[in-house]
Structure formats: C-alpha cells, structure tokens
Amino acid sequence: MSLIYTVSQANIDYLDAMPALLDRLGVDHFFIQVIGVRGQWTDDADRRETLAQVDRQTWLTVVPQVAEKVARRGIPTTFPKVFLTPEENFECAGRVADNYFIFPNGRVYRCPLCEDYALHSFEIRDDQLVAAPRINEADLFPLTIPEGCVMNRIIQPRNLAALETGKPTYRIACCMLKELVTP
Ligand code: SF4
C-alpha cells in the first residue's frame, strides 16, 4: 500500500504527524507531493492563502526531515526536490528523460506542468504517435533561464523570489525530480 500526501499551506503543519500514522496503517511507500497552483482559483485570494504552495524555507525545514523520520520507521519515502541549491544542476525531464503522459483526447505530453494547456508535443492519430504542431512544450524545454524550470516560471511564478537586483534567489527544479529516502 502506498500513500500520497499533497502538501499545501493548509496541511503542512500536520505532516509531522504522518510517520506514526503510516506505521499504524502498515503503509509500504510514502509519497510527499507539492500542490500544483493552477487554474482560475489562483485568482481567488482566500484560496490562494490556504491552498498555496509552501515557501522555500518551510519546505526545506519540514519536508526532508519528515521523510527521514518515515524512512527510519522502515518506510521508503519519495518527495519532490522543488528547490535547487546553488551547487545542484538543473535538468529538464523533457530533455533528459523519456516520459510520455497520454490523454484520452489523443494529446501526449512530455511535461506534467504543460497538461492544462494545448502545448502537447505529440498526438496519437490513427494509432500512430506523431509530432504536434509547433509552438509546443518541446520548444520550451531548451530555454535556459536563471529561475530553472521554464513552465514553473510561466504558470507558477509565485513560488519564485528575487534579489533587489532582479536575480532569482534560487532555482526551481524540474517537477519530475524526486528524492528517495530509504530505510
Ligand atoms: S516541469 Fe519544467 S523542467 Fe520539468 S519537464 Fe516540465 S518544463 Fe521541463
């Protein structure tokens, strides 16, 4: 049995209660996920406050430590990297991995953050996988920006921060980059 906990500002304070609960439930693998801030409700101030992504400091203080605690109980735990340190390389899964997210309408995406938009790089037509018309997500993957993930910069800019000079304080990792903490 696996269990996924999607972290937002509304529930980050309860994450620390999970190690004991997972033990009691007999969970085999714990996944921590970060909430995606997308869609029209992001313009709703109340929802934005409660369901927003947690800030970098809170994420780094809470999430890796909880993952360690769960792993010490014998339960492998996976969580998204989200924030890169200056020493860590940024890599876009659209360029370095081979993932295909296939939708019933025939759209095929390489990037999960693109899925709300008609930016798919492939389509299934007559049972064949064919390239989609440009411009699409594949045109975004090679763009190199100081904020890290291009799609995050476009659709979730609220989780970025910048110095007075305008230089980003940190880079956002590819949403496909996960840490696995094993017992
Ligand atoms: S989430 Fe960002 S870095 Fe990852 S595949 Fe999509 S565009 Fe590339």
XYZ file of N, CA and C and ligand atoms in Angstrom:
557
model
N 0.846 -1.195 0.000
C 0.000 0.000 0.000
C 0.882 1.245 0.000
N 0.561 2.171 -0.887
C 1.262 3.452 -0.935
C 0.310 4.562 -0.504
N 0.876 5.630 -0.009
C 0.049 6.771 0.391
C 0.706 8.059 -0.094
N -0.097 8.923 -0.693
C 0.412 10.209 -1.190
C -0.166 11.333 -0.326
N 0.693 12.213 0.130
C 0.282 13.387 0.920
C 0.636 14.617 0.097
N -0.364 15.355 -0.351
C -0.123 16.551 -1.164
C -0.026 17.763 -0.239
N 1.153 18.345 -0.172
C 1.434 19.413 0.787
C 1.016 20.777 0.246
N 0.296 21.526 1.092
C -0.001 22.942 0.811
C 0.133 23.685 2.133
N -0.093 24.989 2.105
C -0.046 25.747 3.357
C -1.130 25.296 4.329
N -2.206 24.703 3.777
C -3.321 24.295 4.623
C -2.991 23.072 5.474
N -2.038 22.245 5.036
C -1.827 20.991 5.780
C -0.375 20.712 6.155
N 0.534 21.628 5.865
C 1.951 21.370 6.156
C 2.171 21.127 7.653
N 1.362 21.761 8.503
C 1.558 21.615 9.949
C 1.221 20.216 10.441
N 0.498 19.436 9.647
C 0.103 18.096 10.071
C 1.024 17.018 9.526
N 1.951 17.413 8.653
C 2.821 16.411 8.018
C 3.638 15.648 9.058
N 4.012 16.340 10.122
C 4.841 15.715 11.150
C 4.104 14.593 11.896
N 2.780 14.558 11.771
C 2.008 13.502 12.429
C 1.958 12.233 11.583
N 2.471 12.313 10.347
C 2.332 11.191 9.418
C 3.193 9.969 9.762
N 4.438 10.128 10.236
C 5.249 8.933 10.466
C 4.542 7.898 11.343
N 3.972 8.328 12.468
C 3.292 7.380 13.358
C 2.055 6.786 12.686
N 1.314 7.619 11.968
C 0.097 7.131 11.305
C 0.429 6.099 10.227
N 1.487 6.370 9.444
C 1.880 5.446 8.367
C 2.277 4.094 8.947
N 2.979 4.157 10.084
C 3.376 2.938 10.783
C 2.145 2.134 11.182
N 1.186 2.845 11.767
C -0.019 2.181 12.261
C -0.818 1.573 11.120
N -0.827 2.261 9.955
C -1.610 1.778 8.819
C -0.896 0.674 8.034
N 0.403 0.498 8.282
C 1.153 -0.513 7.535
C 1.459 -0.102 6.111
N 1.673 1.194 5.888
C 1.964 1.702 4.537
C 3.361 1.241 4.096
N 3.482 0.845 2.829
C 4.760 0.326 2.311
C 5.630 1.406 1.687
N 5.024 2.453 1.135
C 5.808 3.519 0.487
C 5.031 4.819 0.653
N 5.743 5.836 1.108
C 5.109 7.138 1.346
C 5.594 8.120 0.290
N 4.651 8.825 -0.328
C 4.991 9.855 -1.316
C 4.517 11.211 -0.803
N 5.419 12.175 -0.783
C 5.028 13.551 -0.480
C 4.992 14.284 -1.813
N 3.915 15.017 -2.036
C 3.778 15.747 -3.300
C 3.540 17.222 -2.992
N 3.873 18.080 -3.919
C 3.612 19.510 -3.735
C 2.373 19.877 -4.545
N 1.493 20.681 -3.948
C 0.249 21.022 -4.646
C 0.560 21.852 -5.887
N -0.153 21.610 -6.962
C 0.015 22.399 -8.182
C -0.892 23.622 -8.109
N -0.331 24.784 -8.318
C -1.124 26.019 -8.239
C -1.495 26.417 -9.650
N -2.643 25.921 -10.094
C -3.035 26.181 -11.470
C -4.545 26.410 -11.532
N -5.005 26.954 -12.633
C -6.431 27.127 -12.834
C -6.926 28.472 -12.335
N -8.235 28.713 -12.554
C -8.807 30.024 -12.251
C -8.774 30.370 -10.774
N -8.847 29.333 -9.906
C -8.940 29.655 -8.481
C -7.695 30.337 -7.950
N -6.597 30.335 -8.707
C -5.389 31.006 -8.232
C -5.615 32.510 -8.119
N -6.698 33.019 -8.757
C -7.011 34.449 -8.625
C -7.873 34.730 -7.395
N -8.308 33.656 -6.704
C -9.134 33.801 -5.523
C -8.201 33.958 -4.313
N -8.194 35.144 -3.707
C -7.205 35.448 -2.666
C -7.304 34.491 -1.475
N -8.543 34.162 -1.036
C -8.691 33.292 0.136
C -8.110 31.915 -0.113
N -8.468 31.351 -1.268
C -7.962 30.018 -1.596
C -6.450 30.044 -1.783
N -5.991 31.146 -2.370
C -4.558 31.248 -2.622
C -3.784 31.197 -1.312
N -4.360 31.831 -0.282
C -3.682 31.850 1.015
C -3.646 30.466 1.649
N -4.765 29.734 1.572
C -4.834 28.464 2.291
C -4.250 27.302 1.486
N -4.500 27.294 0.168
C -4.066 26.137 -0.615
C -2.772 26.388 -1.386
N -2.131 27.501 -1.112
C -0.922 27.824 -1.867
C 0.226 26.881 -1.503
N 1.201 26.833 -2.386
C 2.425 26.082 -2.111
C 3.145 26.724 -0.935
N 3.813 25.898 -0.147
C 4.555 26.455 0.985
C 5.825 27.124 0.464
N 6.310 28.079 1.241
C 7.516 28.790 0.815
C 8.745 27.896 0.975
N 9.818 28.339 0.375
C 11.045 27.528 0.326
C 11.542 27.175 1.726
N 11.581 28.181 2.616
C 12.122 27.934 3.946
C 11.314 26.867 4.677
N 9.989 26.971 4.599
C 9.137 25.997 5.281
C 9.316 24.614 4.671
N 9.356 24.562 3.334
C 9.512 23.267 2.660
C 10.815 22.584 3.090
N 11.906 23.355 3.055
C 13.209 22.762 3.363
C 13.339 22.408 4.844
N 12.611 23.127 5.702
C 12.678 22.844 7.133
C 11.872 21.604 7.496
N 10.740 21.434 6.823
C 9.801 20.393 7.243
C 9.931 19.096 6.439
N 9.885 19.199 5.118
C 9.672 18.006 4.289
C 10.823 16.980 4.360
N 12.084 17.380 4.153
C 13.143 16.357 4.211
C 13.229 15.678 5.580
N 12.967 16.446 6.654
C 13.037 15.859 7.996
C 11.930 14.829 8.222
N 10.727 15.137 7.737
C 9.636 14.169 7.876
C 9.954 12.918 7.054
N 10.501 13.119 5.858
C 10.864 11.966 5.019
C 11.877 11.074 5.753
N 12.839 11.686 6.427
C 13.830 10.916 7.201
C 13.150 10.135 8.322
N 12.239 10.803 9.015
C 11.558 10.146 10.137
C 10.758 8.942 9.655
N 10.088 9.106 8.513
C 9.288 7.994 7.979
C 10.212 6.849 7.561
N 11.315 7.189 6.898
C 12.254 6.153 6.436
C 12.847 5.398 7.624
N 13.088 6.114 8.731
C 13.649 5.439 9.918
C 12.681 4.405 10.477
N 11.409 4.535 10.148
C 10.424 3.543 10.571
C 10.332 2.397 9.564
N 11.214 2.399 8.567
C 11.257 1.295 7.610
C 10.417 1.517 6.370
N 9.921 2.744 6.171
C 9.038 3.009 5.027
C 9.763 3.917 4.033
N 10.117 3.426 2.836
C 10.749 4.293 1.827
C 9.859 5.497 1.521
N 10.478 6.654 1.367
C 9.713 7.888 1.186
C 10.270 8.691 0.018
N 9.379 9.143 -0.835
C 9.769 9.915 -2.017
C 9.153 11.305 -1.920
N 9.975 12.324 -2.197
C 9.419 13.689 -2.210
C 10.070 14.495 -3.323
N 9.357 15.485 -3.856
C 9.933 16.271 -4.948
C 10.989 17.234 -4.433
N 12.013 17.422 -5.238
C 13.124 18.276 -4.846
C 12.673 19.743 -4.712
N 11.963 20.236 -5.667
C 11.385 21.599 -5.760
C 12.448 22.698 -5.824
N 13.239 22.860 -4.747
C 14.182 23.976 -4.693
C 15.613 23.455 -4.831
N 16.334 23.972 -5.804
C 17.721 23.525 -6.008
C 18.676 24.387 -5.199
N 19.737 23.774 -4.687
C 20.813 24.549 -4.068
C 21.696 25.076 -5.201
N 22.517 26.113 -4.927
C 23.363 26.668 -5.993
C 24.290 25.627 -6.615
N 24.660 24.596 -5.842
C 25.598 23.590 -6.348
C 24.915 22.561 -7.242
N 23.606 22.449 -7.159
C 22.923 21.379 -7.887
C 22.625 21.779 -9.322
N 22.749 20.804 -10.217
C 22.463 21.032 -11.623
C 20.961 21.081 -11.865
N 20.563 21.941 -12.785
C 19.175 21.917 -13.227
C 19.081 21.062 -14.482
N 18.109 20.172 -14.507
C 17.873 19.401 -15.726
C 16.378 19.289 -15.970
N 15.980 19.478 -17.205
C 14.571 19.412 -17.604
C 14.273 17.991 -18.085
N 13.278 17.354 -17.468
C 12.948 15.976 -17.858
C 12.530 15.891 -19.318
N 12.020 16.979 -19.851
C 11.649 16.986 -21.268
C 12.844 16.762 -22.174
N 14.051 17.011 -21.643
C 15.267 16.836 -22.443
C 16.049 15.588 -22.042
N 16.027 15.230 -20.768
C 16.935 14.168 -20.321
C 16.216 12.868 -19.962
N 14.887 12.856 -20.033
C 14.153 11.630 -19.711
C 13.186 11.317 -20.849
N 12.525 10.194 -20.725
C 11.662 9.734 -21.810
C 10.271 9.394 -21.273
N 9.605 10.411 -20.723
C 8.266 10.198 -20.161
C 7.203 10.627 -21.171
N 6.124 9.871 -21.208
C 5.006 10.212 -22.083
C 3.715 10.152 -21.268
N 2.999 11.270 -21.210
C 1.744 11.329 -20.473
C 0.617 11.385 -21.503
N -0.130 10.282 -21.568
C -1.080 10.082 -22.660
C -2.494 10.359 -22.176
N -3.213 11.203 -22.917
C -4.565 11.588 -22.518
C -5.586 11.002 -23.482
N -6.826 10.780 -22.979
C -7.865 10.152 -23.815
C -8.183 10.968 -25.070
N -7.932 12.266 -25.049
C -8.217 13.081 -26.242
C -7.103 12.996 -27.285
N -6.115 12.137 -27.031
C -5.064 11.925 -28.026
C -3.821 12.779 -27.809
N -3.898 13.725 -26.875
C -2.709 14.536 -26.613
C -1.679 13.738 -25.822
N -0.420 13.932 -26.152
C 0.663 13.249 -25.447
C 1.678 14.309 -25.006
N 1.877 14.370 -23.704
C 2.769 15.384 -23.128
C 4.061 14.743 -22.639
N 5.123 15.536 -22.620
C 6.383 15.115 -22.002
C 6.565 15.783 -20.642
N 5.773 16.825 -20.357
C 5.921 17.605 -19.129
C 4.577 17.693 -18.407
N 4.520 17.279 -17.146
C 3.246 17.326 -16.417
C 2.719 18.746 -16.212
N 3.592 19.725 -16.120
C 3.121 21.098 -15.896
C 2.414 21.666 -17.122
N 2.625 21.056 -18.268
C 2.008 21.569 -19.504
C 0.601 21.028 -19.723
N 0.184 20.074 -18.885
C -1.021 19.314 -19.205
C -2.319 20.113 -19.221
N -2.342 21.302 -18.606
C -3.557 22.117 -18.634
C -3.649 22.959 -19.899
N -2.660 22.846 -20.746
C -2.598 23.723 -21.922
C -2.422 22.884 -23.185
N -2.807 23.471 -24.326
C -2.651 22.761 -25.600
C -1.203 22.894 -26.073
N -0.301 22.419 -25.232
C 1.137 22.542 -25.523
C 1.789 21.185 -25.748
N 0.970 20.151 -25.908
C 1.477 18.782 -26.069
C 2.437 18.699 -27.260
N 3.479 17.869 -27.093
C 4.450 17.776 -28.181
C 4.127 16.644 -29.160
N 3.227 15.745 -28.750
C 2.819 14.654 -29.648
C 1.304 14.499 -29.618
N 0.814 13.813 -30.625
C -0.606 13.434 -30.671
C -0.682 11.994 -31.159
N -1.745 11.314 -30.756
C -1.981 9.981 -31.315
C -3.011 10.141 -32.427
N -2.591 9.835 -33.642
C -3.500 9.904 -34.806
C -3.416 8.603 -35.563
N -4.568 7.974 -35.789
C -4.623 6.679 -36.484
C -3.644 5.695 -35.863
N -3.657 5.629 -34.536
C -2.817 4.690 -33.775
C -1.323 4.952 -33.933
N -0.972 6.132 -34.390
C 0.448 6.488 -34.534
C 0.770 7.674 -33.628
N 1.984 7.677 -33.082
C 2.450 8.818 -32.300
C 3.118 9.797 -33.261
N 2.510 10.976 -33.423
C 3.062 11.944 -34.389
C 3.338 13.265 -33.675
N 4.289 14.012 -34.200
C 4.646 15.301 -33.608
C 3.479 16.276 -33.736
N 3.240 17.066 -32.692
C 2.164 18.067 -32.711
C 2.678 19.344 -33.369
N 1.746 20.177 -33.878
C 2.180 21.436 -34.492
C 2.927 22.307 -33.483
N 3.879 23.043 -33.963
C 4.596 23.987 -33.104
C 3.804 25.296 -33.033
N 3.910 26.114 -32.038
C 4.849 26.016 -30.931
C 4.239 25.095 -29.877
N 5.059 24.250 -29.256
C 4.548 23.405 -28.192
C 5.604 23.265 -27.091
N 5.327 22.390 -26.111
C 6.201 22.275 -24.938
C 7.656 21.973 -25.319
N 7.868 21.235 -26.404
C 9.234 20.874 -26.800
C 10.058 22.108 -27.151
N 9.382 23.202 -27.532
C 10.103 24.445 -27.822
C 10.515 25.168 -26.533
N 9.839 24.822 -25.415
C 10.161 25.468 -24.134
C 11.301 24.766 -23.408
N 11.407 23.438 -23.579
C 12.401 22.671 -22.807
C 13.834 23.189 -22.963
N 14.282 23.592 -24.156
C 15.686 24.005 -24.274
C 15.971 25.412 -23.754
N 14.931 26.173 -23.399
C 15.170 27.546 -22.946
C 15.903 27.525 -21.605
N 16.971 28.266 -21.507
C 17.746 28.310 -20.268
C 17.474 29.638 -19.569
N 16.871 29.552 -18.382
C 16.577 30.781 -17.637
C 17.132 30.630 -16.218
N 17.452 31.754 -15.554
C 18.053 31.654 -14.216
C 17.091 31.125 -13.162
N 15.791 31.102 -13.466
C 14.807 30.592 -12.485
C 14.677 29.075 -12.528
N 15.354 28.389 -13.446
C 15.250 26.929 -13.541
C 14.155 26.521 -14.506
N 13.087 25.904 -13.990
C 12.022 25.369 -14.842
C 11.251 26.484 -15.555
N 11.196 26.399 -16.865
C 10.530 27.424 -17.669
C 9.019 27.424 -17.423
N 8.419 26.236 -17.385
C 6.968 26.175 -17.197
C 6.568 26.682 -15.818
N 7.386 26.401 -14.821
C 7.096 26.951 -13.496
C 7.113 28.472 -13.538
N 8.090 29.023 -14.245
C 8.202 30.486 -14.362
C 6.956 31.077 -15.017
N 6.369 30.324 -15.960
C 5.203 30.831 -16.688
C 3.915 30.697 -15.874
N 3.729 29.519 -15.247
C 2.401 29.285 -14.649
C 2.378 29.325 -13.122
N 3.534 29.245 -12.466
C 3.551 29.281 -11.004
C 4.606 30.263 -10.494
N 4.637 31.486 -10.996
C 5.732 32.396 -10.614
C 5.705 32.787 -9.148
N 4.590 32.488 -8.451
C 4.530 32.903 -7.043
C 5.519 32.136 -6.168
N 6.011 30.977 -6.637
C 6.977 30.264 -5.785
C 8.422 30.676 -6.091
N 8.581 31.792 -6.808
C 9.925 32.320 -7.077
C 10.193 33.519 -6.175
N 11.460 33.836 -6.011
C 11.843 35.034 -5.260
C 13.068 35.614 -5.937
N 13.222 36.940 -5.792
C 14.364 37.578 -6.453
C 15.038 38.582 -5.524
N 16.316 38.777 -5.744
C 17.061 39.804 -5.019
C 16.673 41.177 -5.572
N 17.137 42.234 -4.917
C 16.825 43.587 -5.413
C 17.352 43.804 -6.827
N 18.402 43.090 -7.160
C 18.975 43.225 -8.495
C 18.112 42.557 -9.562
N 17.103 41.795 -9.106
C 16.267 41.067 -10.051
C 16.753 39.641 -10.272
N 17.936 39.331 -9.744
C 18.469 37.971 -9.895
C 17.677 37.000 -9.003
N 17.243 35.867 -9.546
C 16.479 34.924 -8.723
C 17.293 34.430 -7.525
N 16.624 34.288 -6.385
C 17.297 33.829 -5.165
C 17.636 32.342 -5.247
N 16.834 31.595 -5.975
C 17.062 30.153 -6.111
C 16.402 29.689 -7.400
N 16.712 28.456 -7.781
C 16.084 27.888 -8.984
C 15.082 26.808 -8.583
N 14.047 26.698 -9.394
C 13.050 25.650 -9.168
C 13.440 24.439 -10.022
N 13.468 23.277 -9.356
C 13.850 22.040 -10.043
C 12.716 21.567 -10.950
N 13.039 20.682 -11.845
C 12.010 20.010 -12.641
C 11.064 19.278 -11.697
N 9.754 19.360 -11.976
C 8.790 18.716 -11.075
C 8.924 17.194 -11.090
N 9.658 16.659 -12.068
C 9.862 15.207 -12.126
C 11.041 14.748 -11.268
N 11.791 15.702 -10.714
C 12.974 15.337 -9.928
C 12.559 15.019 -8.498
N 12.771 13.778 -8.071
C 12.341 13.335 -6.748
C 13.540 12.834 -5.951
N 13.411 12.961 -4.636
C 14.392 12.369 -3.721
C 13.761 11.097 -3.147
N 14.537 10.040 -3.066
C 14.056 8.814 -2.418
C 14.878 8.596 -1.154
N 14.204 8.535 -0.019
C 14.879 8.259 1.250
C 14.528 6.829 1.635
N 15.557 6.004 1.739
C 15.292 4.595 2.036
C 15.643 4.287 3.489
N 15.016 3.260 4.043
C 15.268 2.904 5.463
C 16.733 2.573 5.702
S 8.482 20.676 -15.204
Fe 9.867 22.207 -16.113
S 11.855 21.251 -16.081
Fe 10.316 19.583 -15.826
S 9.838 18.818 -17.877
Fe 8.408 20.485 -17.452
S 9.393 22.330 -18.306
Fe 10.984 20.756 -18.101
